[in-house]
Tab-separated table of C-alpha atoms in Angstrom:
chain	number	residue	atom	x	y	z
A	1	MET	CA	65.658	-15.369	48.350
A	2	SER	CA	66.156	-19.059	49.379
A	3	THR	CA	64.069	-21.911	47.854
A	4	GLU	CA	62.290	-22.584	51.187
A	5	THR	CA	61.101	-19.143	51.384
A	6	ILE	CA	59.670	-19.102	47.828
A	7	LYS	CA	58.041	-22.424	48.627
A	8	LEU	CA	56.514	-20.961	51.828
A	9	ASP	CA	55.143	-17.957	49.930
A	10	LEU	CA	53.524	-20.180	47.310
A	11	ASP	CA	51.943	-22.290	50.006
A	12	THR	CA	50.673	-19.164	51.685
A	13	ALA	CA	49.128	-17.892	48.377
A	14	LYS	CA	47.450	-21.178	47.915
A	15	VAL	CA	45.984	-21.108	51.395
A	16	GLN	CA	44.789	-17.486	50.941
A	17	LYS	CA	43.118	-18.239	47.562
A	18	PRO	CA	39.442	-17.345	47.982
A	19	LYS	CA	37.022	-20.168	47.743
A	20	LYS	CA	34.396	-20.164	45.154
A	21	ARG	CA	31.062	-19.151	46.450
A	22	SER	CA	28.369	-21.700	45.778
A	23	LEU	CA	25.341	-20.679	43.836
A	24	TRP	CA	22.980	-21.035	46.758
A	25	LYS	CA	25.096	-18.688	48.953
A	26	THR	CA	25.291	-16.195	46.066
A	27	VAL	CA	21.523	-16.248	45.847
A	28	ARG	CA	21.072	-15.897	49.581
A	29	LYS	CA	23.434	-12.945	49.603
A	30	TYR	CA	22.123	-11.087	46.708
A	31	TRP	CA	18.387	-12.241	47.004
A	32	VAL	CA	16.976	-8.706	46.777
A	33	PHE	CA	18.516	-8.119	43.408
A	34	TYR	CA	17.290	-11.535	42.120
A	35	PHE	CA	13.889	-10.574	43.415
A	36	MET	CA	13.954	-7.232	41.476
A	37	MET	CA	14.997	-9.173	38.407
A	38	LEU	CA	12.029	-11.710	38.719
A	39	PRO	CA	9.286	-9.686	37.095
A	40	ALA	CA	11.404	-9.005	33.907
A	41	LEU	CA	12.575	-12.532	33.877
A	42	LEU	CA	8.970	-13.874	33.980
A	43	VAL	CA	7.921	-11.538	31.231
A	44	LEU	CA	10.999	-12.776	29.149
A	45	ILE	CA	10.103	-16.453	29.641
A	46	ILE	CA	6.412	-15.888	28.946
A	47	ASN	CA	6.788	-13.775	25.891
A	48	ASN	CA	10.008	-15.087	24.391
A	49	TYR	CA	10.674	-18.671	25.466
A	50	ILE	CA	7.244	-20.346	25.983
A	51	PRO	CA	6.142	-19.397	22.546
A	52	MET	CA	9.038	-21.330	21.082
A	53	PHE	CA	6.887	-24.363	21.472
A	54	GLY	CA	5.116	-23.194	18.298
A	55	ILE	CA	8.218	-24.021	16.309
A	56	ILE	CA	6.882	-27.508	15.764
A	57	ILE	CA	3.982	-26.004	13.690
A	58	ALA	CA	6.586	-25.466	10.908
A	59	PHE	CA	6.940	-29.229	10.586
A	60	LYS	CA	3.385	-30.185	10.776
A	61	ASN	CA	0.263	-30.225	8.537
A	62	ILE	CA	-1.893	-28.399	10.868
A	63	ASN	CA	-5.620	-28.910	11.057
A	64	TYR	CA	-7.852	-27.399	13.573
A	65	THR	CA	-9.633	-30.570	14.540
A	66	ASP	CA	-6.620	-32.477	15.792
A	67	GLY	CA	-4.834	-29.419	17.190
A	68	ILE	CA	-1.084	-28.717	17.203
A	69	LEU	CA	0.120	-31.975	18.837
A	70	GLY	CA	-2.404	-34.169	17.076
A	71	SER	CA	-1.767	-32.939	13.627
A	72	PRO	CA	0.286	-35.181	11.371
A	73	TRP	CA	3.992	-34.435	10.736
A	74	SER	CA	4.810	-32.940	7.307
A	75	GLY	CA	8.639	-32.848	7.604
A	76	PHE	CA	10.215	-30.087	5.587
A	77	SER	CA	7.320	-29.704	3.045
A	78	ASN	CA	6.344	-26.270	4.331
A	79	PHE	CA	9.945	-24.969	3.715
A	80	LYS	CA	9.956	-26.484	0.291
A	81	TYR	CA	6.760	-24.775	-0.590
A	82	LEU	CA	8.165	-21.373	0.473
A	83	PHE	CA	11.308	-21.677	-1.562
A	84	MET	CA	10.305	-23.800	-4.542
A	85	THR	CA	7.547	-21.354	-5.699
A	86	SER	CA	7.974	-19.183	-8.772
A	87	ASP	CA	8.117	-16.159	-6.541
A	88	SER	CA	10.698	-17.424	-4.070
A	89	TRP	CA	13.712	-15.741	-5.908
A	90	ILE	CA	11.784	-12.384	-6.159
A	91	ILE	CA	10.703	-12.255	-2.448
A	92	THR	CA	14.147	-13.334	-1.247
A	93	ARG	CA	15.983	-10.817	-3.478
A	94	ASN	CA	13.703	-7.978	-2.552
A	95	THR	CA	14.000	-8.676	1.219
A	96	LEU	CA	17.712	-8.893	1.190
A	97	LEU	CA	18.423	-5.888	-1.136
A	98	TYR	CA	15.872	-3.527	0.609
A	99	ASN	CA	17.334	-4.383	4.076
A	100	SER	CA	20.862	-4.081	2.924
A	101	GLY	CA	20.101	-0.640	1.525
A	102	PHE	CA	18.208	0.281	4.704
A	103	ILE	CA	21.223	-0.599	6.792
A	104	ILE	CA	23.428	1.817	4.711
A	105	LEU	CA	20.955	4.659	4.676
A	106	ASN	CA	20.115	4.231	8.397
A	107	LEU	CA	23.859	4.708	9.056
A	108	ILE	CA	24.808	7.688	6.746
A	109	PHE	CA	21.890	9.961	7.074
A	110	PRO	CA	21.235	9.625	10.830
A	111	LEU	CA	25.068	9.955	11.585
A	112	ALA	CA	25.346	13.090	9.322
A	113	PHE	CA	22.344	14.682	11.017
A	114	ALA	CA	23.478	13.790	14.604
A	115	ILE	CA	26.880	15.537	13.814
A	116	MET	CA	25.141	18.601	12.323
A	117	LEU	CA	22.669	18.901	15.347
A	118	ASN	CA	25.531	18.595	17.619
A	119	GLU	CA	27.155	21.648	16.068
A	120	ILE	CA	24.048	23.814	16.649
A	121	LYS	CA	25.086	25.952	19.629
A	122	ASN	CA	21.512	27.051	20.436
A	123	ARG	CA	20.168	24.249	22.499
A	124	PHE	CA	16.542	25.198	21.861
A	125	LEU	CA	16.974	24.899	18.115
A	126	ALA	CA	18.858	21.681	18.429
A	127	LYS	CA	16.039	20.118	20.548
A	128	LEU	CA	13.369	21.516	18.262
A	129	HIS	CA	14.972	19.984	15.203
A	130	GLN	CA	15.549	16.740	16.991
A	131	THR	CA	11.841	16.581	18.067
A	132	ILE	CA	10.767	17.235	14.487
A	133	MET	CA	12.929	14.592	13.211
A	134	PHE	CA	11.834	12.028	15.891
A	135	LEU	CA	8.028	12.621	15.299
A	136	PRO	CA	7.766	10.273	12.164
A	137	TYR	CA	8.984	7.382	14.224
A	138	PHE	CA	5.825	7.331	16.238
A	139	LEU	CA	3.483	7.378	13.313
A	140	SER	CA	1.934	4.073	12.251
A	141	MET	CA	2.425	2.811	8.639
A	142	ILE	CA	-1.282	3.282	7.819
A	143	VAL	CA	-0.953	7.007	8.658
A	144	ILE	CA	2.393	7.171	6.566
A	145	SER	CA	0.651	5.277	3.702
A	146	TYR	CA	-2.029	8.147	3.469
A	147	LEU	CA	0.741	10.789	3.705
A	148	VAL	CA	2.523	9.114	0.774
A	149	TYR	CA	-0.782	8.774	-1.189
A	150	ALA	CA	-1.420	12.569	-0.593
A	151	PHE	CA	1.866	13.118	-2.566
A	152	LEU	CA	1.455	10.372	-5.169
A	153	SER	CA	-2.319	10.312	-5.939
A	154	ASP	CA	-3.062	10.309	-9.620
A	155	THR	CA	-5.593	13.045	-9.557
A	156	ASN	CA	-5.067	15.188	-6.429
A	157	GLY	CA	-1.493	14.173	-5.436
A	158	PHE	CA	0.953	17.074	-4.793
A	159	PHE	CA	3.453	15.786	-7.326
A	160	ASN	CA	0.995	15.291	-10.209
A	161	LYS	CA	-1.019	18.426	-9.426
A	162	SER	CA	1.683	21.023	-8.425
A	163	LEU	CA	5.256	19.868	-8.576
A	164	LEU	CA	5.572	18.023	-11.958
A	165	PRO	CA	3.452	20.467	-13.936
A	166	ALA	CA	5.697	23.319	-12.520
A	167	LEU	CA	8.698	21.598	-13.892
A	168	GLY	CA	7.175	20.816	-17.241
A	169	ILE	CA	6.922	17.064	-16.588
A	170	ASP	CA	3.937	15.028	-17.423
A	171	PRO	CA	1.917	13.535	-14.502
A	172	LEU	CA	2.958	9.918	-13.663
A	173	ASN	CA	0.838	7.060	-12.645
A	174	TRP	CA	2.944	6.372	-9.503
A	175	TYR	CA	1.065	3.152	-8.357
A	176	PHE	CA	1.468	1.619	-11.714
A	177	THR	CA	5.186	2.450	-12.230
A	178	LYS	CA	7.334	-0.059	-10.386
A	179	GLU	CA	10.666	1.420	-11.394
A	180	VAL	CA	10.292	4.375	-8.990
A	181	TRP	CA	9.260	2.209	-5.926
A	182	PRO	CA	12.573	1.145	-4.716
A	183	TYR	CA	13.490	4.770	-4.275
A	184	ILE	CA	10.147	5.708	-2.710
A	185	LEU	CA	10.203	2.795	-0.162
A	186	SER	CA	13.813	3.533	0.728
A	187	SER	CA	13.069	7.224	1.213
A	188	VAL	CA	10.046	6.543	3.361
A	189	ASN	CA	11.982	4.129	5.547
A	190	THR	CA	14.684	6.476	6.075
A	191	TRP	CA	12.494	9.416	6.796
A	192	LYS	CA	10.650	7.349	9.393
A	193	ASN	CA	13.491	5.893	11.335
A	194	MET	CA	16.070	8.795	10.928
A	195	GLY	CA	14.999	10.484	14.136
A	196	TYR	CA	15.434	7.317	16.177
A	197	TYR	CA	18.875	6.554	15.030
A	198	THR	CA	19.810	10.223	15.093
A	199	VAL	CA	18.981	10.283	18.830
A	200	ILE	CA	21.188	7.328	19.551
A	201	TYR	CA	24.174	8.765	17.596
A	202	MET	CA	23.822	12.140	19.259
A	203	ALA	CA	23.852	10.538	22.692
A	204	ALA	CA	27.183	8.913	21.785
A	205	ILE	CA	28.496	12.183	20.460
A	206	ILE	CA	27.701	13.949	23.492
A	207	GLY	CA	29.570	11.529	25.585
A	208	ILE	CA	32.867	12.278	23.766
A	209	ASP	CA	35.263	14.192	25.907
A	210	GLU	CA	35.612	17.794	24.903
A	211	GLU	CA	39.257	17.832	25.423
A	212	TYR	CA	39.793	16.005	22.252
A	213	TYR	CA	38.149	18.830	20.246
A	214	GLU	CA	39.998	21.448	22.299
A	215	ALA	CA	43.401	19.890	21.560
A	216	ALA	CA	42.523	19.540	17.869
A	217	THR	CA	41.509	23.175	17.704
A	218	ILE	CA	44.758	24.201	19.291
A	219	ASP	CA	46.511	22.081	16.563
A	220	GLY	CA	44.600	24.017	13.940
A	221	ALA	CA	42.249	21.128	12.937
A	222	SER	CA	39.180	22.300	11.029
A	223	LYS	CA	35.627	21.100	11.879
A	224	PHE	CA	35.722	18.635	9.097
A	225	LYS	CA	39.109	17.369	10.205
A	226	GLN	CA	37.807	16.931	13.750
A	227	ILE	CA	34.721	15.055	12.498
A	228	PHE	CA	36.756	12.473	10.532
A	229	THR	CA	39.591	12.128	12.993
A	230	ILE	CA	37.751	12.318	16.335
A	231	THR	CA	33.897	12.083	16.123
A	232	ILE	CA	33.530	9.090	13.700
A	233	PRO	CA	36.477	6.987	15.063
A	234	LEU	CA	35.163	7.321	18.595
A	235	LEU	CA	31.659	6.341	17.311
A	236	LYS	CA	32.775	3.063	15.779
A	237	PRO	CA	31.628	0.897	18.702
A	238	ILE	CA	28.056	2.236	18.516
A	239	ILE	CA	28.061	2.122	14.731
A	240	THR	CA	29.076	-1.462	14.932
A	241	ILE	CA	26.500	-2.493	17.508
A	242	MET	CA	23.616	-0.757	15.504
A	243	THR	CA	24.766	-2.351	12.163
A	244	LEU	CA	24.958	-5.839	13.771
A	245	LEU	CA	21.470	-5.456	15.268
A	246	GLN	CA	20.064	-4.495	11.815
A	247	ILE	CA	22.021	-7.392	10.153
A	248	GLY	CA	20.180	-9.652	12.614
A	249	ARG	CA	16.795	-8.654	10.986
A	250	ILE	CA	18.026	-8.648	7.316
A	251	PHE	CA	15.614	-11.416	6.552
A	252	ASN	CA	12.713	-9.703	8.148
A	253	ALA	CA	10.997	-6.953	6.265
A	254	ASP	CA	8.879	-4.198	7.682
A	255	PHE	CA	5.336	-5.547	6.896
A	256	GLY	CA	3.646	-2.178	7.169
A	257	LEU	CA	6.081	-0.497	4.842
A	258	PHE	CA	5.808	-3.136	2.077
A	259	PHE	CA	2.148	-3.869	2.493
A	260	GLN	CA	0.440	-0.555	3.358
A	261	VAL	CA	2.450	2.046	1.422
A	262	PRO	CA	2.201	0.524	-1.973
A	263	ARG	CA	-1.675	0.117	-1.343
A	264	GLU	CA	-1.711	-3.596	-2.612
A	265	SER	CA	-1.039	-2.646	-6.306
A	266	GLY	CA	-0.352	-5.939	-8.038
A	267	VAL	CA	1.639	-4.243	-10.773
A	268	LEU	CA	4.219	-3.244	-8.072
A	269	PHE	CA	4.559	-6.797	-6.609
A	270	PRO	CA	7.860	-7.605	-8.497
A	271	VAL	CA	9.481	-4.756	-6.504
A	272	THR	CA	7.414	-4.541	-3.275
A	273	ASN	CA	6.776	-8.224	-2.575
A	274	VAL	CA	8.901	-9.490	0.354
A	275	ILE	CA	8.918	-12.576	2.455
A	276	ASP	CA	6.489	-11.211	5.141
A	277	THR	CA	4.005	-9.949	2.550
A	278	TYR	CA	4.093	-13.059	0.544
A	279	VAL	CA	3.513	-15.314	3.481
A	280	TYR	CA	0.632	-13.064	4.603
A	281	ARG	CA	-1.040	-13.176	1.183
A	282	THR	CA	-0.567	-16.853	0.991
A	283	PHE	CA	-2.029	-17.456	4.509
A	284	ILE	CA	-5.099	-15.245	3.519
A	285	THR	CA	-5.506	-17.385	0.302
A	286	VAL	CA	-4.643	-20.888	1.548
A	287	GLY	CA	-5.070	-20.542	5.365
A	288	ASP	CA	-1.976	-22.644	6.050
A	289	ILE	CA	-0.282	-21.569	9.298
A	290	GLY	CA	2.453	-24.067	8.830
A	291	LEU	CA	3.822	-22.042	5.945
A	292	SER	CA	3.854	-18.913	8.105
A	293	SER	CA	5.711	-20.652	10.972
A	294	ALA	CA	8.166	-22.014	8.554
A	295	ALA	CA	8.982	-18.604	7.083
A	296	GLY	CA	9.236	-17.131	10.652
A	297	LEU	CA	11.617	-19.997	11.695
A	298	ILE	CA	13.868	-19.455	8.602
A	299	GLN	CA	14.064	-15.672	9.247
A	300	SER	CA	14.952	-16.197	12.996
A	301	VAL	CA	17.613	-18.819	12.266
A	302	VAL	CA	19.184	-16.852	9.474
A	303	GLY	CA	19.183	-13.643	11.535
A	304	PHE	CA	20.581	-15.394	14.485
A	305	SER	CA	23.286	-16.967	12.340
A	306	LEU	CA	24.166	-13.633	10.602
A	307	VAL	CA	24.567	-11.758	13.904
A	308	PHE	CA	27.106	-14.335	15.147
A	309	LEU	CA	28.984	-14.450	11.860
A	310	SER	CA	29.130	-10.717	11.700
A	311	ASN	CA	30.206	-10.379	15.293
A	312	TRP	CA	32.928	-13.141	14.710
A	313	ILE	CA	34.238	-11.018	11.735
A	314	VAL	CA	34.320	-7.752	13.682
A	315	ARG	CA	35.993	-9.589	16.622
A	316	ARG	CA	38.700	-10.827	14.210
A	317	ILE	CA	39.237	-7.215	12.897
A	318	ASP	CA	38.961	-5.385	16.217
A	319	SER	CA	37.738	-7.186	19.321
A	320	ASP	CA	37.064	-3.850	21.220
A	321	ASN	CA	34.156	-3.101	18.779
A	322	ALA	CA	32.501	-6.565	18.915
A	323	LEU	CA	29.015	-6.858	20.354
A	324	PHE	CA	29.963	-9.804	22.476
């Protein structure tokens, strides 16, 4: 092919290169879709972006006479108060350790139950078990706190009245024994959320092509071999996404779990007091909304940063499993 012909082909390709459509023309062409998106966009702006104006409360000494804009600036004093108190190490430690444990438990148990439920051939029984597991997710923490109290009550609780005597163990004053509460709170959180995560993992398992399992069966692979070589590897993207979303809330504690379930027992504060409950109790005592705003801002910024950091690490390891 001659040089003139190659030049001509290149010139033709440049001429035929499609022009970029302007934003206005794109909106005019797809206006129906933008119109359908408008209600959700308005809700997002009203509920998520306009309230961001309240961030300035974290940097002000709010008084109700002058209002938000008229109140004097306090700099970082609200942040200093949150992290320079004697309880700052305890609430930060509890929040991080509990949420780290919840991430692990909310991965292992729901994934295991999703795999087991998927192996049930009777669809009715599978749906029945799935519904029973999903039910606690809809219960409020107030209802759950009373269920826990029915088990742990000193006088009429199931453990002290029936189970422990049958095992020859002395009754335990549960609400004054702080050593057992990390296990109780972790169990309650896993029990409540297991159905939700199980449904997500089951949906992902159902989407796996059956031909993989048929080929593995022909090769003589056992069920356990199929789980560890087919099911779990193919679930890595959804596992990564769910883990990253939970990491984003690692600085936010479930207020109902840590406030309602321990029933405000002061003896348990060293193991049940987290950032959210500490801020609430301080607000009830002092009435300073600046402290609450500072705590919320710190939780949001840390969570936002951790999601990006975790996603960057995942992208470096395996870009296909990254969230974005």
